[in-house]
Amino acid sequence: MPRAGLTADRLVAAAADLADEAGYENVTLSALARRFNVKDASLYTHVRGLSDLRTRMALLAGGEMIDRIAAAVEGRTGKDALAAFAGAYRGYALAHPGRYAATQIRLDEATVTDSPALRRTAEVTYGLLRAYGLEEPDLTDAVRLLRSSFHGYCALESAGAFGAPRDLQASWDRMIDALHLTLQNWPRRAAD
């Protein structure tokens, strides 16, 4: 019988909080069970295991992140939309490092297809890039460029790896300028 008040949603939210506090890699079923003062086995009523928990965390965090991004880009186009998208991405990644780490796991195709949040992520991201006149296969390449640029910058920034005295925001802004210029002048090729 499920423990009163313990639900999958509460477990996932607590796991996401734990990830932000202690690091994504430190989220275990044992650590989560200790938070609720229950035995590990009690959690299996609500999640199938650590992999299921991490998938649910990724979906929760992905939904939170795209809500911020979508609100930021609403009504904007071009460089303004790109800067708003990037700023919301960076803000979420730095404010919620454990949740953000959860968004970086690879999910199976069925999970991606079934997730309204992940479909919305694709819609918002592809909408931003279509405004630059991009179509497939360029859309996929541009998504990869943006994701790797934003993720790389955020990962380095959160690790304190930028040692030069230049202001981090100034460098971020220049990166957005460069990405905007790249997207405006995207080299078009025929589909592979």
N, CA and C atoms as an extended XYZ file, in Angstrom:
576
Properties=species:S:1:pos:R:3:atomname:S:1:resname:S:1:resid:I:1 pbc="F F F"
N         0.845       -1.183        0.000 N   MET     1
C         0.000        0.000        0.000 CA  MET     1
C         0.894        1.250        0.000 C   MET     1
N         0.612        2.235       -0.869 N   PRO     2
C         1.443        3.442       -0.937 CA  PRO     2
C         1.386        4.239        0.360 C   PRO     2
N         2.513        4.794        0.745 N   ARG     3
C         2.583        5.640        1.931 CA  ARG     3
C         1.765        6.903        1.665 C   ARG     3
N         0.981        7.331        2.632 N   ALA     4
C         0.113        8.502        2.484 CA  ALA     4
C         0.934        9.721        2.079 C   ALA     4
N         0.505       10.380        1.042 N   GLY     5
C         1.155       11.603        0.599 CA  GLY     5
C         2.326       11.411       -0.332 C   GLY     5
N         2.813       10.193       -0.469 N   LEU     6
C         3.943        9.940       -1.352 CA  LEU     6
C         3.417        9.627       -2.744 C   LEU     6
N         3.821       10.451       -3.720 N   THR     7
C         3.389       10.260       -5.108 CA  THR     7
C         4.601       10.345       -6.021 C   THR     7
N         4.420        9.896       -7.236 N   ALA     8
C         5.509       10.002       -8.212 CA  ALA     8
C         5.893       11.466       -8.417 C   ALA     8
N         4.921       12.341       -8.519 N   ASP     9
C         5.214       13.763       -8.732 CA  ASP     9
C         6.013       14.358       -7.571 C   ASP     9
N         5.640       14.014       -6.344 N   ARG    10
C         6.389       14.520       -5.182 CA  ARG    10
C         7.807       13.973       -5.171 C   ARG    10
N         7.960       12.702       -5.529 N   LEU    11
C         9.299       12.106       -5.571 CA  LEU    11
C        10.170       12.786       -6.618 C   LEU    11
N         9.609       13.027       -7.789 N   VAL    12
C        10.372       13.642       -8.866 CA  VAL    12
C        10.753       15.074       -8.495 C   VAL    12
N         9.828       15.822       -7.918 N   ALA    13
C        10.137       17.192       -7.493 CA  ALA    13
C        11.221       17.189       -6.426 C   ALA    13
N        11.146       16.252       -5.483 N   ALA    14
C        12.171       16.167       -4.441 CA  ALA    14
C        13.511       15.751       -5.030 C   ALA    14
N        13.492       14.857       -6.002 N   ALA    15
C        14.731       14.446       -6.668 CA  ALA    15
C        15.354       15.627       -7.411 C   ALA    15
N        14.522       16.434       -8.056 N   ALA    16
C        15.026       17.614       -8.768 CA  ALA    16
C        15.631       18.608       -7.788 C   ALA    16
N        14.979       18.808       -6.651 N   ASP    17
C        15.537       19.691       -5.615 CA  ASP    17
C        16.871       19.149       -5.108 C   ASP    17
N        16.920       17.842       -4.871 N   LEU    18
C        18.150       17.203       -4.417 CA  LEU    18
C        19.265       17.379       -5.452 C   LEU    18
N        18.919       17.240       -6.718 N   ALA    19
C        19.912       17.424       -7.780 CA  ALA    19
C        20.480       18.839       -7.756 C   ALA    19
N        19.622       19.829       -7.560 N   ASP    20
C        20.103       21.217       -7.490 CA  ASP    20
C        20.983       21.445       -6.262 C   ASP    20
N        20.654       20.793       -5.161 N   GLU    21
C        21.399       20.988       -3.914 CA  GLU    21
C        22.718       20.209       -3.879 C   GLU    21
N        22.665       18.945       -4.299 N   ALA    22
C        23.804       18.054       -4.093 CA  ALA    22
C        24.481       17.603       -5.385 C   ALA    22
N        23.875       17.907       -6.519 N   GLY    23
C        24.416       17.484       -7.806 CA  GLY    23
C        23.619       16.319       -8.374 C   GLY    23
N        23.432       16.371       -9.663 N   TYR    24
C        22.639       15.350      -10.358 CA  TYR    24
C        23.165       13.946      -10.090 C   TYR    24
N        24.476       13.783      -10.097 N   GLU    25
C        25.080       12.464       -9.911 CA  GLU    25
C        24.840       11.911       -8.510 C   GLU    25
N        24.452       12.754       -7.566 N   ASN    26
C        24.197       12.308       -6.193 CA  ASN    26
C        22.741       11.966       -5.928 C   ASN    26
N        21.905       12.044       -6.941 N   VAL    27
C        20.506       11.639       -6.788 CA  VAL    27
C        20.442       10.121       -6.912 C   VAL    27
N        20.104        9.487       -5.816 N   THR    28
C        19.929        8.035       -5.776 CA  THR    28
C        18.591        7.741       -5.115 C   THR    28
N        18.130        6.536       -5.294 N   LEU    29
C        16.885        6.154       -4.632 CA  LEU    29
C        17.067        6.156       -3.115 C   LEU    29
N        18.226        5.753       -2.642 N   SER    30
C        18.496        5.758       -1.197 CA  SER    30
C        18.455        7.175       -0.632 C   SER    30
N        19.097        8.111       -1.326 N   ALA    31
C        19.094        9.501       -0.864 CA  ALA    31
C        17.679       10.071       -0.869 C   ALA    31
N        16.908        9.719       -1.865 N   LEU    32
C        15.530       10.199       -1.950 CA  LEU    32
C        14.676        9.563       -0.854 C   LEU    32
N        14.860        8.281       -0.604 N   ALA    33
C        14.113        7.596        0.453 CA  ALA    33
C        14.411        8.244        1.808 C   ALA    33
N        15.670        8.615        2.039 N   ARG    34
C        16.023        9.283        3.298 CA  ARG    34
C        15.282       10.610        3.447 C   ARG    34
N        15.092       11.318        2.350 N   ARG    35
C        14.350       12.592        2.411 CA  ARG    35
C        12.923       12.397        2.891 C   ARG    35
N        12.350       11.285        2.524 N   PHE    36
C        10.959       11.015        2.897 CA  PHE    36
C        10.851       10.096        4.115 C   PHE    36
N        12.011        9.731        4.664 N   ASN    37
C        12.046        8.855        5.832 CA  ASN    37
C        11.291        7.545        5.588 C   ASN    37
N        11.586        6.961        4.430 N   VAL    38
C        10.999        5.671        4.063 CA  VAL    38
C        12.118        4.746        3.603 C   VAL    38
N        11.812        3.492        3.467 N   LYS    39
C        12.771        2.525        2.941 CA  LYS    39
C        12.817        2.648        1.417 C   LYS    39
N        13.957        2.335        0.844 N   ASP    40
C        14.128        2.407       -0.613 CA  ASP    40
C        13.004        1.690       -1.350 C   ASP    40
N        12.632        0.526       -0.847 N   ALA    41
C        11.617       -0.293       -1.513 CA  ALA    41
C        10.281        0.440       -1.644 C   ALA    41
N        10.005        1.377       -0.739 N   SER    42
C         8.741        2.131       -0.797 CA  SER    42
C         8.632        2.972       -2.058 C   SER    42
N         9.763        3.361       -2.606 N   LEU    43
C         9.749        4.225       -3.790 CA  LEU    43
C         9.312        3.478       -5.044 C   LEU    43
N         9.525        2.170       -5.057 N   TYR    44
C         9.212        1.381       -6.249 CA  TYR    44
C         7.718        1.295       -6.535 C   TYR    44
N         6.903        1.731       -5.609 N   THR    45
C         5.468        1.843       -5.856 CA  THR    45
C         5.188        2.990       -6.821 C   THR    45
N         6.102        3.960       -6.850 N   HIS    46
C         5.884        5.193       -7.608 CA  HIS    46
C         6.810        5.362       -8.817 C   HIS    46
N         8.011        4.807       -8.744 N   VAL    47
C         8.966        4.848       -9.864 CA  VAL    47
C         9.559        3.452      -10.039 C   VAL    47
N         9.919        3.121      -11.271 N   ARG    48
C        10.426        1.782      -11.571 CA  ARG    48
C        11.892        1.589      -11.195 C   ARG    48
N        12.573        2.656      -10.897 N   GLY    49
C        13.982        2.575      -10.541 CA  GLY    49
C        14.658        3.905      -10.824 C   GLY    49
N        15.980        3.921      -10.690 N   LEU    50
C        16.732        5.163      -10.866 CA  LEU    50
C        16.617        5.701      -12.294 C   LEU    50
N        16.666        4.841      -13.264 N   SER    51
C        16.546        5.286      -14.656 CA  SER    51
C        15.198        5.963      -14.903 C   SER    51
N        14.133        5.373      -14.397 N   ASP    52
C        12.793        5.959      -14.531 CA  ASP    52
C        12.738        7.301      -13.814 C   ASP    52
N        13.309        7.377      -12.621 N   LEU    53
C        13.332        8.631      -11.865 CA  LEU    53
C        14.075        9.710      -12.639 C   LEU    53
N        15.213        9.360      -13.205 N   ARG    54
C        15.998       10.350      -13.951 CA  ARG    54
C        15.285       10.787      -15.230 C   ARG    54
N        14.603        9.884      -15.879 N   THR    55
C        13.808       10.263      -17.048 CA  THR    55
C        12.716       11.245      -16.648 C   THR    55
N        12.044       10.961      -15.559 N   ARG    56
C        10.984       11.865      -15.077 CA  ARG    56
C        11.554       13.226      -14.671 C   ARG    56
N        12.752       13.221      -14.072 N   MET    57
C        13.411       14.490      -13.731 CA  MET    57
C        13.722       15.284      -14.999 C   MET    57
N        14.189       14.588      -16.032 N   ALA    58
C        14.504       15.256      -17.298 CA  ALA    58
C        13.257       15.893      -17.892 C   ALA    58
N        12.140       15.193      -17.822 N   LEU    59
C        10.893       15.733      -18.359 CA  LEU    59
C        10.400       16.919      -17.541 C   LEU    59
N        10.501       16.817      -16.218 N   LEU    60
C        10.114       17.936      -15.355 CA  LEU    60
C        10.971       19.161      -15.661 C   LEU    60
N        12.280       18.965      -15.645 N   ALA    61
C        13.193       20.092      -15.875 CA  ALA    61
C        13.047       20.643      -17.284 C   ALA    61
N        12.894       19.769      -18.264 N   GLY    62
C        12.692       20.229      -19.639 CA  GLY    62
C        11.443       21.082      -19.771 C   GLY    62
N        10.386       20.684      -19.074 N   GLY    63
C         9.157       21.478      -19.089 CA  GLY    63
C         9.333       22.833      -18.436 C   GLY    63
N        10.018       22.851      -17.291 N   GLU    64
C        10.275       24.123      -16.614 CA  GLU    64
C        11.112       25.043      -17.496 C   GLU    64
N        12.134       24.467      -18.097 N   MET    65
C        13.058       25.262      -18.907 CA  MET    65
C        12.363       25.846      -20.138 C   MET    65
N        11.582       25.024      -20.836 N   ILE    66
C        10.926       25.546      -22.047 CA  ILE    66
C         9.839       26.559      -21.687 C   ILE    66
N         9.218       26.427      -20.524 N   ASP    67
C         8.250       27.445      -20.107 CA  ASP    67
C         8.939       28.805      -19.981 C   ASP    67
N        10.134       28.821      -19.401 N   ARG    68
C        10.891       30.074      -19.271 CA  ARG    68
C        11.314       30.609      -20.635 C   ARG    68
N        11.805       29.714      -21.464 N   ILE    69
C        12.270       30.131      -22.792 CA  ILE    69
C        11.114       30.664      -23.618 C   ILE    69
N         9.998       29.940      -23.634 N   ALA    70
C         8.838       30.363      -24.434 CA  ALA    70
C         8.325       31.725      -23.966 C   ALA    70
N         8.265       31.933      -22.663 N   ALA    71
C         7.819       33.227      -22.142 CA  ALA    71
C         8.790       34.332      -22.556 C   ALA    71
N        10.074       34.026      -22.563 N   ALA    72
C        11.088       35.027      -22.917 CA  ALA    72
C        11.029       35.411      -24.388 C   ALA    72
N        10.781       34.454      -25.272 N   VAL    73
C        10.816       34.753      -26.709 CA  VAL    73
C         9.480       35.232      -27.262 C   VAL    73
N         8.425       35.092      -26.482 N   GLU    74
C         7.092       35.461      -26.981 CA  GLU    74
C         7.069       36.891      -27.534 C   GLU    74
N         6.615       37.024      -28.767 N   GLY    75
C         6.497       38.319      -29.410 CA  GLY    75
C         7.798       38.876      -29.968 C   GLY    75
N         8.861       38.115      -29.910 N   ARG    76
C        10.161       38.579      -30.394 CA  ARG    76
C        10.553       37.805      -31.645 C   ARG    76
N        11.409       38.413      -32.443 N   THR    77
C        11.945       37.745      -33.629 CA  THR    77
C        13.424       38.101      -33.772 C   THR    77
N        14.076       37.365      -34.649 N   GLY    78
C        15.463       37.660      -34.979 CA  GLY    78
C        16.385       37.640      -33.786 C   GLY    78
N        17.298       38.608      -33.756 N   LYS    79
C        18.303       38.655      -32.695 CA  LYS    79
C        17.669       38.829      -31.320 C   LYS    79
N        16.578       39.598      -31.234 N   ASP    80
C        15.908       39.774      -29.939 CA  ASP    80
C        15.398       38.436      -29.415 C   ASP    80
N        14.818       37.625      -30.295 N   ALA    81
C        14.331       36.306      -29.887 CA  ALA    81
C        15.500       35.395      -29.507 C   ALA    81
N        16.561       35.431      -30.295 N   LEU    82
C        17.736       34.607      -30.003 CA  LEU    82
C        18.327       34.977      -28.647 C   LEU    82
N        18.480       36.259      -28.385 N   ALA    83
C        19.041       36.709      -27.112 CA  ALA    83
C        18.132       36.333      -25.944 C   ALA    83
N        16.827       36.453      -26.129 N   ALA    84
C        15.877       36.084      -25.071 CA  ALA    84
C        15.917       34.580      -24.811 C   ALA    84
N        15.941       33.795      -25.886 N   PHE    85
C        16.032       32.339      -25.776 CA  PHE    85
C        17.299       31.960      -25.008 C   PHE    85
N        18.421       32.510      -25.459 N   ALA    86
C        19.713       32.192      -24.852 CA  ALA    86
C        19.765       32.627      -23.394 C   ALA    86
N        19.241       33.797      -23.103 N   GLY    87
C        19.251       34.293      -21.725 CA  GLY    87
C        18.421       33.431      -20.795 C   GLY    87
N        17.259       32.988      -21.263 N   ALA    88
C        16.419       32.112      -20.441 CA  ALA    88
C        17.088       30.760      -20.247 C   ALA    88
N        17.715       30.260      -21.295 N   TYR    89
C        18.451       28.986      -21.218 CA  TYR    89
C        19.550       29.094      -20.161 C   TYR    89
N        20.363       30.107      -20.288 N   ARG    90
C        21.489       30.304      -19.362 CA  ARG    90
C        20.990       30.521      -17.937 C   ARG    90
N        19.959       31.332      -17.788 N   GLY    91
C        19.414       31.592      -16.462 CA  GLY    91
C        18.953       30.323      -15.767 C   GLY    91
N        18.276       29.464      -16.531 N   TYR    92
C        17.803       28.206      -15.953 CA  TYR    92
C        18.987       27.302      -15.610 C   TYR    92
N        19.928       27.177      -16.525 N   ALA    93
C        21.075       26.295      -16.309 CA  ALA    93
C        21.873       26.701      -15.078 C   ALA    93
N        22.052       27.990      -14.862 N   LEU    94
C        22.845       28.456      -13.728 CA  LEU    94
C        22.058       28.431      -12.419 C   LEU    94
N        20.766       28.684      -12.477 N   ALA    95
C        19.940       28.690      -11.265 CA  ALA    95
C        19.602       27.277      -10.791 C   ALA    95
N        19.545       26.343      -11.715 N   HIS    96
C        19.129       24.965      -11.398 CA  HIS    96
C        20.114       23.963      -11.995 C   HIS    96
N        21.329       23.910      -11.469 N   PRO    97
C        22.351       23.061      -12.094 CA  PRO    97
C        22.012       21.576      -12.132 C   PRO    97
N        21.375       21.070      -11.115 N   GLY    98
C        21.017       19.654      -11.100 CA  GLY    98
C        19.887       19.335      -12.052 C   GLY    98
N        18.875       20.187      -12.056 N   ARG    99
C        17.776       20.011      -12.999 CA  ARG    99
C        18.313       20.128      -14.431 C   ARG    99
N        19.150       21.130      -14.643 N   TYR   100
C        19.717       21.320      -15.976 CA  TYR   100
C        20.489       20.085      -16.417 C   TYR   100
N        21.281       19.508      -15.522 N   ALA   101
C        22.022       18.286      -15.858 CA  ALA   101
C        21.067       17.180      -16.279 C   ALA   101
N        19.908       17.119      -15.656 N   ALA   102
C        18.914       16.104      -16.029 CA  ALA   102
C        18.432       16.297      -17.461 C   ALA   102
N        18.386       17.538      -17.925 N   THR   103
C        17.911       17.784      -19.297 CA  THR   103
C        18.909       17.319      -20.349 C   THR   103
N        20.107       16.977      -19.926 N   GLN   104
C        21.142       16.593      -20.878 CA  GLN   104
C        21.205       15.087      -21.131 C   GLN   104
N        20.401       14.303      -20.420 N   ILE   105
C        20.446       12.860      -20.650 CA  ILE   105
C        19.732       12.536      -21.959 C   ILE   105
N        20.151       11.458      -22.569 N   ARG   106
C        19.511       11.023      -23.804 CA  ARG   106
C        18.257       10.226      -23.450 C   ARG   106
N        17.149       10.618      -24.043 N   LEU   107
C        15.880        9.943      -23.816 CA  LEU   107
C        15.527        9.115      -25.037 C   LEU   107
N        14.821        8.015      -24.805 N   ASP   108
C        14.429        7.194      -25.949 CA  ASP   108
C        13.371        7.930      -26.774 C   ASP   108
N        13.294        7.566      -28.034 N   GLU   109
C        12.429        8.264      -29.000 CA  GLU   109
C        10.966        8.271      -28.577 C   GLU   109
N        10.479        7.173      -27.997 N   ALA   110
C         9.075        7.109      -27.568 CA  ALA   110
C         8.794        8.125      -26.464 C   ALA   110
N         9.722        8.264      -25.539 N   THR   111
C         9.554        9.236      -24.460 CA  THR   111
C         9.521       10.646      -25.019 C   THR   111
N        10.404       10.935      -25.948 N   VAL   112
C        10.443       12.258      -26.572 CA  VAL   112
C         9.134       12.532      -27.303 C   VAL   112
N         8.670       11.573      -28.066 N   THR   113
C         7.447       11.729      -28.845 CA  THR   113
C         6.227       11.929      -27.946 C   THR   113
N         6.206       11.250      -26.812 N   ASP   114
C         5.058       11.307      -25.908 CA  ASP   114
C         5.062       12.508      -24.971 C   ASP   114
N         6.128       13.269      -24.942 N   SER   115
C         6.248       14.371      -23.997 CA  SER   115
C         5.789       15.701      -24.593 C   SER   115
N         4.707       16.273      -24.058 N   PRO   116
C         4.280       17.593      -24.540 CA  PRO   116
C         5.368       18.656      -24.354 C   PRO   116
N         6.108       18.591      -23.252 N   ALA   117
C         7.155       19.592      -22.998 CA  ALA   117
C         8.264       19.504      -24.032 C   ALA   117
N         8.662       18.284      -24.383 N   LEU   118
C         9.740       18.141      -25.366 CA  LEU   118
C         9.256       18.495      -26.774 C   LEU   118
N         8.004       18.213      -27.070 N   ARG   119
C         7.455       18.659      -28.368 CA  ARG   119
C         7.412       20.184      -28.416 C   ARG   119
N         7.051       20.809      -27.302 N   ARG   120
C         7.017       22.275      -27.235 CA  ARG   120
C         8.422       22.846      -27.387 C   ARG   120
N         9.415       22.176      -26.807 N   THR   121
C        10.794       22.605      -26.956 CA  THR   121
C        11.184       22.644      -28.427 C   THR   121
N        10.842       21.582      -29.142 N   ALA   122
C        11.148       21.528      -30.576 CA  ALA   122
C        10.405       22.634      -31.321 C   ALA   122
N         9.142       22.852      -30.992 N   GLU   123
C         8.348       23.886      -31.676 CA  GLU   123
C         8.949       25.277      -31.468 C   GLU   123
N         9.303       25.595      -30.232 N   VAL   124
C         9.851       26.922      -29.932 CA  VAL   124
C        11.218       27.097      -30.590 C   VAL   124
N        12.057       26.082      -30.483 N   THR   125
C        13.407       26.175      -31.043 CA  THR   125
C        13.365       26.251      -32.562 C   THR   125
N        12.592       25.370      -33.173 N   TYR   126
C        12.494       25.385      -34.630 CA  TYR   126
C        11.799       26.657      -35.112 C   TYR   126
N        10.852       27.170      -34.349 N   GLY   127
C        10.212       28.436      -34.710 CA  GLY   127
C        11.206       29.581      -34.732 C   GLY   127
N        12.075       29.619      -33.732 N   LEU   128
C        13.127       30.635      -33.686 CA  LEU   128
C        14.003       30.549      -34.931 C   LEU   128
N        14.382       29.338      -35.295 N   LEU   129
C        15.308       29.151      -36.414 CA  LEU   129
C        14.634       29.300      -37.774 C   LEU   129
N        13.378       28.971      -37.872 N   ARG   130
C        12.657       29.181      -39.142 CA  ARG   130
C        12.557       30.669      -39.473 C   ARG   130
N        12.531       31.503      -38.434 N   ALA   131
C        12.501       32.952      -38.662 CA  ALA   131
C        13.777       33.426      -39.361 C   ALA   131
N        14.832       32.628      -39.300 N   TYR   132
C        16.063       32.907      -40.035 CA  TYR   132
C        16.029       32.290      -41.431 C   TYR   132
N        14.911       31.701      -41.814 N   GLY   133
C        14.768       31.107      -43.139 CA  GLY   133
C        15.358       29.717      -43.263 C   GLY   133
N        15.601       29.057      -42.160 N   LEU   134
C        16.206       27.728      -42.199 CA  LEU   134
C        15.153       26.636      -42.347 C   LEU   134
N        15.502       25.628      -43.091 N   GLU   135
C        14.691       24.410      -43.258 CA  GLU   135
C        15.629       23.231      -43.078 C   GLU   135
N        15.065       22.035      -42.993 N   GLU   136
C        15.900       20.830      -42.859 CA  GLU   136
C        16.749       20.638      -44.104 C   GLU   136
N        17.944       20.127      -43.984 N   PRO   137
C        18.620       19.625      -42.791 CA  PRO   137
C        19.304       20.716      -41.972 C   PRO   137
N        19.223       21.958      -42.454 N   ASP   138
C        19.886       23.059      -41.758 CA  ASP   138
C        19.306       23.307      -40.365 C   ASP   138
N        18.003       23.061      -40.198 N   LEU   139
C        17.406       23.255      -38.879 CA  LEU   139
C        18.089       22.386      -37.824 C   LEU   139
N        18.267       21.120      -38.138 N   THR   140
C        18.905       20.214      -37.181 CA  THR   140
C        20.329       20.661      -36.879 C   THR   140
N        21.051       21.060      -37.911 N   ASP   141
C        22.429       21.524      -37.706 CA  ASP   141
C        22.459       22.785      -36.855 C   ASP   141
N        21.526       23.699      -37.083 N   ALA   142
C        21.487       24.946      -36.315 CA  ALA   142
C        21.088       24.685      -34.860 C   ALA   142
N        20.159       23.756      -34.640 N   VAL   143
C        19.790       23.387      -33.269 CA  VAL   143
C        21.025       22.858      -32.541 C   VAL   143
N        21.783       22.017      -33.205 N   ARG   144
C        22.998       21.461      -32.589 CA  ARG   144
C        24.023       22.552      -32.302 C   ARG   144
N        24.143       23.520      -33.194 N   LEU   145
C        25.059       24.632      -32.962 CA  LEU   145
C        24.641       25.430      -31.722 C   LEU   145
N        23.361       25.785      -31.646 N   LEU   146
C        22.895       26.569      -30.500 CA  LEU   146
C        23.044       25.786      -29.202 C   LEU   146
N        22.593       24.531      -29.223 N   ARG   147
C        22.652       23.736      -27.993 CA  ARG   147
C        24.092       23.575      -27.513 C   ARG   147
N        24.996       23.254      -28.418 N   SER   148
C        26.380       23.060      -27.987 CA  SER   148
C        27.004       24.378      -27.534 C   SER   148
N        26.666       25.484      -28.167 N   SER   149
C        27.197       26.790      -27.743 CA  SER   149
C        26.670       27.170      -26.360 C   SER   149
N        25.360       27.078      -26.178 N   PHE   150
C        24.771       27.453      -24.888 CA  PHE   150
C        25.242       26.509      -23.783 C   PHE   150
N        25.201       25.212      -24.077 N   HIS   151
C        25.593       24.238      -23.062 CA  HIS   151
C        27.077       24.400      -22.698 C   HIS   151
N        27.912       24.535      -23.700 N   GLY   152
C        29.337       24.681      -23.432 CA  GLY   152
C        29.627       25.899      -22.583 C   GLY   152
N        29.014       27.017      -22.931 N   TYR   153
C        29.247       28.236      -22.170 CA  TYR   153
C        28.772       28.072      -20.735 C   TYR   153
N        27.560       27.544      -20.569 N   CYS   154
C        26.999       27.377      -19.225 CA  CYS   154
C        27.816       26.395      -18.396 C   CYS   154
N        28.267       25.319      -19.002 N   ALA   155
C        29.071       24.327      -18.279 CA  ALA   155
C        30.387       24.949      -17.818 C   ALA   155
N        31.042       25.681      -18.697 N   LEU   156
C        32.298       26.335      -18.332 CA  LEU   156
C        32.080       27.419      -17.279 C   LEU   156
N        31.019       28.198      -17.443 N   GLU   157
C        30.735       29.259      -16.478 CA  GLU   157
C        30.429       28.678      -15.098 C   GLU   157
N        29.590       27.654      -15.043 N   SER   158
C        29.222       27.087      -13.740 CA  SER   158
C        30.407       26.414      -13.063 C   SER   158
N        31.371       25.939      -13.846 N   ALA   159
C        32.572       25.316      -13.276 CA  ALA   159
C        33.632       26.350      -12.896 C   ALA   159
N        33.377       27.627      -13.186 N   GLY   160
C        34.353       28.668      -12.895 CA  GLY   160
C        35.576       28.592      -13.789 C   GLY   160
N        35.384       28.048      -14.985 N   ALA   161
C        36.514       27.779      -15.877 CA  ALA   161
C        36.940       28.964      -16.735 C   ALA   161
N        36.193       30.057      -16.716 N   PHE   162
C        36.608       31.242      -17.465 CA  PHE   162
C        37.512       32.076      -16.570 C   PHE   162
N        38.787       32.084      -16.868 N   GLY   163
C        39.742       32.756      -16.002 CA  GLY   163
C        40.092       34.171      -16.403 C   GLY   163
N        39.834       34.541      -17.642 N   ALA   164
C        40.189       35.892      -18.092 CA  ALA   164
C        39.350       36.928      -17.349 C   ALA   164
N        39.899       38.124      -17.158 N   PRO   165
C        39.166       39.140      -16.398 CA  PRO   165
C        37.974       39.753      -17.146 C   PRO   165
N        37.785       39.424      -18.412 N   ARG   166
C        36.666       39.997      -19.174 CA  ARG   166
C        35.334       39.600      -18.543 C   ARG   166
N        34.408       40.530      -18.546 N   ASP   167
C        33.078       40.319      -17.992 CA  ASP   167
C        32.371       39.171      -18.716 C   ASP   167
N        31.820       38.225      -17.966 N   LEU   168
C        31.154       37.060      -18.554 CA  LEU   168
C        29.940       37.451      -19.392 C   LEU   168
N        29.185       38.430      -18.933 N   GLN   169
C        28.006       38.854      -19.692 CA  GLN   169
C        28.420       39.473      -21.022 C   GLN   169
N        29.505       40.225      -21.021 N   ALA   170
C        29.979       40.824      -22.273 CA  ALA   170
C        30.370       39.737      -23.271 C   ALA   170
N        31.043       38.699      -22.797 N   SER   171
C        31.410       37.593      -23.684 CA  SER   171
C        30.170       36.853      -24.175 C   SER   171
N        29.211       36.651      -23.284 N   TRP   172
C        27.948       35.998      -23.666 CA  TRP   172
C        27.252       36.804      -24.765 C   TRP   172
N        27.173       38.111      -24.566 N   ASP   173
C        26.518       38.974      -25.551 CA  ASP   173
C        27.215       38.901      -26.909 C   ASP   173
N        28.539       38.845      -26.904 N   ARG   174
C        29.283       38.730      -28.171 CA  ARG   174
C        29.013       37.378      -28.829 C   ARG   174
N        28.874       36.323      -28.020 N   MET   175
C        28.545       35.021      -28.583 CA  MET   175
C        27.179       35.072      -29.262 C   MET   175
N        26.223       35.732      -28.642 N   ILE   176
C        24.885       35.859      -29.244 CA  ILE   176
C        24.993       36.654      -30.547 C   ILE   176
N        25.783       37.737      -30.556 N   ASP   177
C        26.002       38.498      -31.793 CA  ASP   177
C        26.551       37.590      -32.896 C   ASP   177
N        27.535       36.772      -32.545 N   ALA   178
C        28.168       35.885      -33.529 CA  ALA   178
C        27.198       34.807      -34.016 C   ALA   178
N        26.403       34.260      -33.102 N   LEU   179
C        25.417       33.254      -33.512 CA  LEU   179
C        24.348       33.863      -34.420 C   LEU   179
N        23.926       35.073      -34.082 N   HIS   180
C        22.935       35.761      -34.925 CA  HIS   180
C        23.498       35.971      -36.328 C   HIS   180
N        24.717       36.435      -36.417 N   LEU   181
C        25.359       36.646      -37.711 CA  LEU   181
C        25.478       35.327      -38.477 C   LEU   181
N        25.847       34.269      -37.773 N   THR   182
C        25.956       32.946      -38.399 CA  THR   182
C        24.601       32.484      -38.930 C   THR   182
N        23.561       32.642      -38.137 N   LEU   183
C        22.225       32.208      -38.564 CA  LEU   183
C        21.722       33.034      -39.748 C   LEU   183
N        22.016       34.323      -39.748 N   GLN   184
C        21.622       35.167      -40.877 CA  GLN   184
C        22.334       34.764      -42.166 C   GLN   184
N        23.529       34.263      -42.040 N   ASN   185
C        24.357       33.933      -43.204 CA  ASN   185
C        24.622       32.439      -43.305 C   ASN   185
N        23.640       31.667      -42.903 N   TRP   186
C        23.797       30.218      -42.868 CA  TRP   186
C        24.125       29.684      -44.257 C   TRP   186
N        25.185       28.876      -44.391 N   PRO   187
C        25.518       28.312      -45.694 CA  PRO   187
C        24.486       27.234      -46.081 C   PRO   187
N        23.730       27.510      -47.123 N   ARG   188
C        22.671       26.581      -47.552 CA  ARG   188
C        23.261       25.476      -48.404 C   ARG   188
N        22.813       24.249      -48.113 N   ARG   189
C        23.206       23.082      -48.911 CA  ARG   189
C        21.976       22.245      -49.154 C   ARG   189
N        22.051       21.420      -50.172 N   ALA   190
C        20.964       20.494      -50.463 CA  ALA   190
C        20.929       19.418      -49.367 C   ALA   190
N        19.773       18.812      -49.198 N   ALA   191
C        19.613       17.730      -48.203 CA  ALA   191
C        20.595       16.609      -48.498 C   ALA   191
N        21.133       16.048      -47.413 N   ASP   192
C        22.080       14.930      -47.535 CA  ASP   192
C        21.389       13.668      -47.993 C   ASP   192
